[in-house]
Each structure stands twice: as C-alpha cells, then as structure tokens.
PDB file of C-alpha atoms in Angstrom:
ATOM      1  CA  UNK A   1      33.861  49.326  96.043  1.00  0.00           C
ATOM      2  CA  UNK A   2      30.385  51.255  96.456  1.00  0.00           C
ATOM      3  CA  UNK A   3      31.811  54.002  94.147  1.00  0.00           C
ATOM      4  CA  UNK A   4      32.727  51.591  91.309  1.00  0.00           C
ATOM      5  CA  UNK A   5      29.324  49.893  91.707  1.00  0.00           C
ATOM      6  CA  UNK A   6      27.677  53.426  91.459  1.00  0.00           C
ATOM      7  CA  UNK A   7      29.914  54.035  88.285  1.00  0.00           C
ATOM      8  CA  UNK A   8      29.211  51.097  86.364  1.00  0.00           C
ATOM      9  CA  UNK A   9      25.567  51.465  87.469  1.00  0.00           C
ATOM     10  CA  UNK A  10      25.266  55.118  85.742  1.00  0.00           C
ATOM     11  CA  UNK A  11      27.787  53.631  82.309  1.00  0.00           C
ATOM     12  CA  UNK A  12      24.790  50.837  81.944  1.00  0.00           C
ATOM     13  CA  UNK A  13      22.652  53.309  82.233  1.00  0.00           C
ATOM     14  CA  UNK A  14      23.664  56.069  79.693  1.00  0.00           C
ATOM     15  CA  UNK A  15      24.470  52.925  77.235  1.00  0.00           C
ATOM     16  CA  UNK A  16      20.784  51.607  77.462  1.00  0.00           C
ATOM     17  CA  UNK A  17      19.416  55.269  77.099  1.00  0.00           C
ATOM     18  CA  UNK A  18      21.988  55.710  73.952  1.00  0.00           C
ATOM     19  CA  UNK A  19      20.528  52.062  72.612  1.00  0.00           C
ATOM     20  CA  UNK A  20      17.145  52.963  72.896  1.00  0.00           C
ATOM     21  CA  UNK A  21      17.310  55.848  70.965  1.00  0.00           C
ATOM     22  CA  UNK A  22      19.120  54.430  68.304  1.00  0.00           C
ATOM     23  CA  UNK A  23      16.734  51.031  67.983  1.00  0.00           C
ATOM     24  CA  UNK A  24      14.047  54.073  66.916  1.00  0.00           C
ATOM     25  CA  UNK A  25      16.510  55.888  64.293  1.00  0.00           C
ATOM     26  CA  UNK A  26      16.523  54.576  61.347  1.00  0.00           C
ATOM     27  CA  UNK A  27      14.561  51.449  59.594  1.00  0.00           C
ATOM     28  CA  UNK A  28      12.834  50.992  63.132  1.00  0.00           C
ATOM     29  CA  UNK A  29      11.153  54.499  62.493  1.00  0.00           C
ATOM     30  CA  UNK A  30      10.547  54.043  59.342  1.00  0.00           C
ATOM     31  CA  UNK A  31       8.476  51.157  59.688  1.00  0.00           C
ATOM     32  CA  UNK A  32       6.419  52.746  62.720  1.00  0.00           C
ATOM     33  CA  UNK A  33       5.566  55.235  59.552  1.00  0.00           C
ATOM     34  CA  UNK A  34       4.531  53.000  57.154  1.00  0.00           C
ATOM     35  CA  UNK A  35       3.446  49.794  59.007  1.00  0.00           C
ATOM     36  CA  UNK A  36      -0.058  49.139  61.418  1.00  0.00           C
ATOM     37  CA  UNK A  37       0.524  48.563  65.009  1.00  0.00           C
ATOM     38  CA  UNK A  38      -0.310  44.955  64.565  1.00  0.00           C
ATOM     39  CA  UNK A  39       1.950  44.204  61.552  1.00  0.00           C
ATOM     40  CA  UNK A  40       4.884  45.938  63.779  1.00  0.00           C
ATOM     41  CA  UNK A  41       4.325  43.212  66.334  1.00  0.00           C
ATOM     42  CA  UNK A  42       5.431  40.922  64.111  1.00  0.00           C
ATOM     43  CA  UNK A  43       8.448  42.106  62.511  1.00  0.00           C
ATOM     44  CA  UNK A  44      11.632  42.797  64.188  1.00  0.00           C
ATOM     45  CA  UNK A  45      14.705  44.956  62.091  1.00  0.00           C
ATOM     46  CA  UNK A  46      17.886  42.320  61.337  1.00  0.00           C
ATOM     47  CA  UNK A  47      19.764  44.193  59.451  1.00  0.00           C
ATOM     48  CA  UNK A  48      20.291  47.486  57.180  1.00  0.00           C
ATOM     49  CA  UNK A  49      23.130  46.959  54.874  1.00  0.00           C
ATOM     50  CA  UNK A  50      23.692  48.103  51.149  1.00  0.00           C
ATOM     51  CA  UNK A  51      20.493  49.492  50.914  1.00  0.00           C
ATOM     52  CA  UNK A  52      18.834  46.105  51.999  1.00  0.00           C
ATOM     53  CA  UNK A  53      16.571  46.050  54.747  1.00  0.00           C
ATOM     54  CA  UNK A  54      16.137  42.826  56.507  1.00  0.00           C
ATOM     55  CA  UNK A  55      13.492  41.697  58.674  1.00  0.00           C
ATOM     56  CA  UNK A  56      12.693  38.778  60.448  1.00  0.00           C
ATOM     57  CA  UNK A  57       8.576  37.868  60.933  1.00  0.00           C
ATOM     58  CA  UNK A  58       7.248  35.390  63.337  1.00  0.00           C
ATOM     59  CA  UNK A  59       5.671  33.101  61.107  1.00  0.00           C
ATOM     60  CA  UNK A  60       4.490  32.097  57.634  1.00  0.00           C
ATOM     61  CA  UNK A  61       0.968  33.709  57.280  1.00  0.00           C
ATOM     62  CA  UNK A  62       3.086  36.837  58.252  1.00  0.00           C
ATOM     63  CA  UNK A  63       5.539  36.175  55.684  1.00  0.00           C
ATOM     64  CA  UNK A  64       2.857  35.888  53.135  1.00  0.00           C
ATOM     65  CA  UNK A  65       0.881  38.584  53.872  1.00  0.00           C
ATOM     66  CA  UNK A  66       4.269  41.287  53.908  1.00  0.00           C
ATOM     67  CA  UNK A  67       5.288  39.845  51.337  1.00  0.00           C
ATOM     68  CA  UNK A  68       1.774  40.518  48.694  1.00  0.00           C
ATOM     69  CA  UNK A  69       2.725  44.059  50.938  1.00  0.00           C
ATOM     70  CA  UNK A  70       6.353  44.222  49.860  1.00  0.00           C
ATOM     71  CA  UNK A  71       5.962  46.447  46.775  1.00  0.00           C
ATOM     72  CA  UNK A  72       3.839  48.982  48.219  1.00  0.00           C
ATOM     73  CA  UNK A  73       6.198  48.606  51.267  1.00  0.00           C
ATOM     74  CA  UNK A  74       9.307  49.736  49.528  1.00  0.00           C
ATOM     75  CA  UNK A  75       7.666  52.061  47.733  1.00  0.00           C
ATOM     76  CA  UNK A  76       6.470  53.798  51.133  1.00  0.00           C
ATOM     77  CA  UNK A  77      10.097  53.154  52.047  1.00  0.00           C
ATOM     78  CA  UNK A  78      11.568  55.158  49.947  1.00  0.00           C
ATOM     79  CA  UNK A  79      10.207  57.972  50.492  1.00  0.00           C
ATOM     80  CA  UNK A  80      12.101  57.684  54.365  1.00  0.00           C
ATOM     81  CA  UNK A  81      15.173  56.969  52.856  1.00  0.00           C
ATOM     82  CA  UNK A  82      16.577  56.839  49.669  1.00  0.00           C
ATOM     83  CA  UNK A  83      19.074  54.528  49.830  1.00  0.00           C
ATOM     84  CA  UNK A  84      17.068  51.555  50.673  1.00  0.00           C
ATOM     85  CA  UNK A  85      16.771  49.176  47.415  1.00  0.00           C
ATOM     86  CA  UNK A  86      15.173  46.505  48.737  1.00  0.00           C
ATOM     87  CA  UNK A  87      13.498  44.122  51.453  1.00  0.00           C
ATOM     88  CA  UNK A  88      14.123  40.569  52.388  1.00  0.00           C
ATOM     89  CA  UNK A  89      11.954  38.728  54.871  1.00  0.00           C
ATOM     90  CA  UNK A  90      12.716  35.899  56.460  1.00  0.00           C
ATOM     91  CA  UNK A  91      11.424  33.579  58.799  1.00  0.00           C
ATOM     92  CA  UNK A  92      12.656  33.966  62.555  1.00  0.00           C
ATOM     93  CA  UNK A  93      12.610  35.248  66.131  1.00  0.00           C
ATOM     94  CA  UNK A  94      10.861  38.373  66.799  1.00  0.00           C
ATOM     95  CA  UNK A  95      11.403  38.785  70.649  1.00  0.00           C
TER      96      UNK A  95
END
C-alpha cells in the first residue's frame, strides 16, 4: 500500500510540474510581456481558441480601463503570436 501511495504521490507531482509550465506558455507569457504587474493581478487567461483570446477581469473599472487598452493590447499581441485576432473581456473570477 506504501508503494502505491509513493507512486501516486510522484504522478501528482510530475502532473503539477507539467501544469505549471504550461499555465506560463502561451497567452499567460504573453501577457507577462505586454501587461504591468498590477494589471496582471487582475486578469486571469479563459480561453485561447480561433485566434481569440479570452480573459476574465475582476471587476468593472478593470474592464474599462483594458478595454480603452485593448487596441494597443492586441497590437502588442501580435507581435507574440500571430495568430491571435482578437480579445474579449469579460467580467468574472480571477482566483
């Protein structure tokens, strides 16, 4: 039983190593690029699908102020990754 235990212990393990680098591939890097430190804090990455990146922010002031951003934002973007199109914010959870 200890040796199953020990086994499923070191699985978790490589799976949360394999999860953590792949929450900083991708849109998640791209933002640390392009966004401050404070803006990052509240954003969180939904989805990246057909060249739409979607992101969920923590409340309406931050909605408002990404999205006067959201221009310059994809146009910083871009230059990560060509096959994003566009952005959508939404309203949402950002734990």
């Amino acid at each position: 039983m200890e040796l199953l235990k020990n086994t499923l212990d070191g699985v978790m393990r490589q799976l949360n190593n394999k999860k953590a680098v792949f929450q900083e591939a991708g849109p998640q890097l791209w933002l640390k690029k392009v966004l401050t430190k404070k803006e990052l804090e509240h954003i969180r990455v939904k989805y990246f699908s057909k060249g739409i990146l979607g992101l969920s922010v923590d409340s309406s002031a931050w909605l408002y102020i990404l999205s006067l951003k959201k221009e310059e934002l994809l146009r910083e973007l871009k230059k990560e990754s060509s096959e994003l199109k566009n952005i959508n914010f939404r309203i949402g959870e950002v734990t």
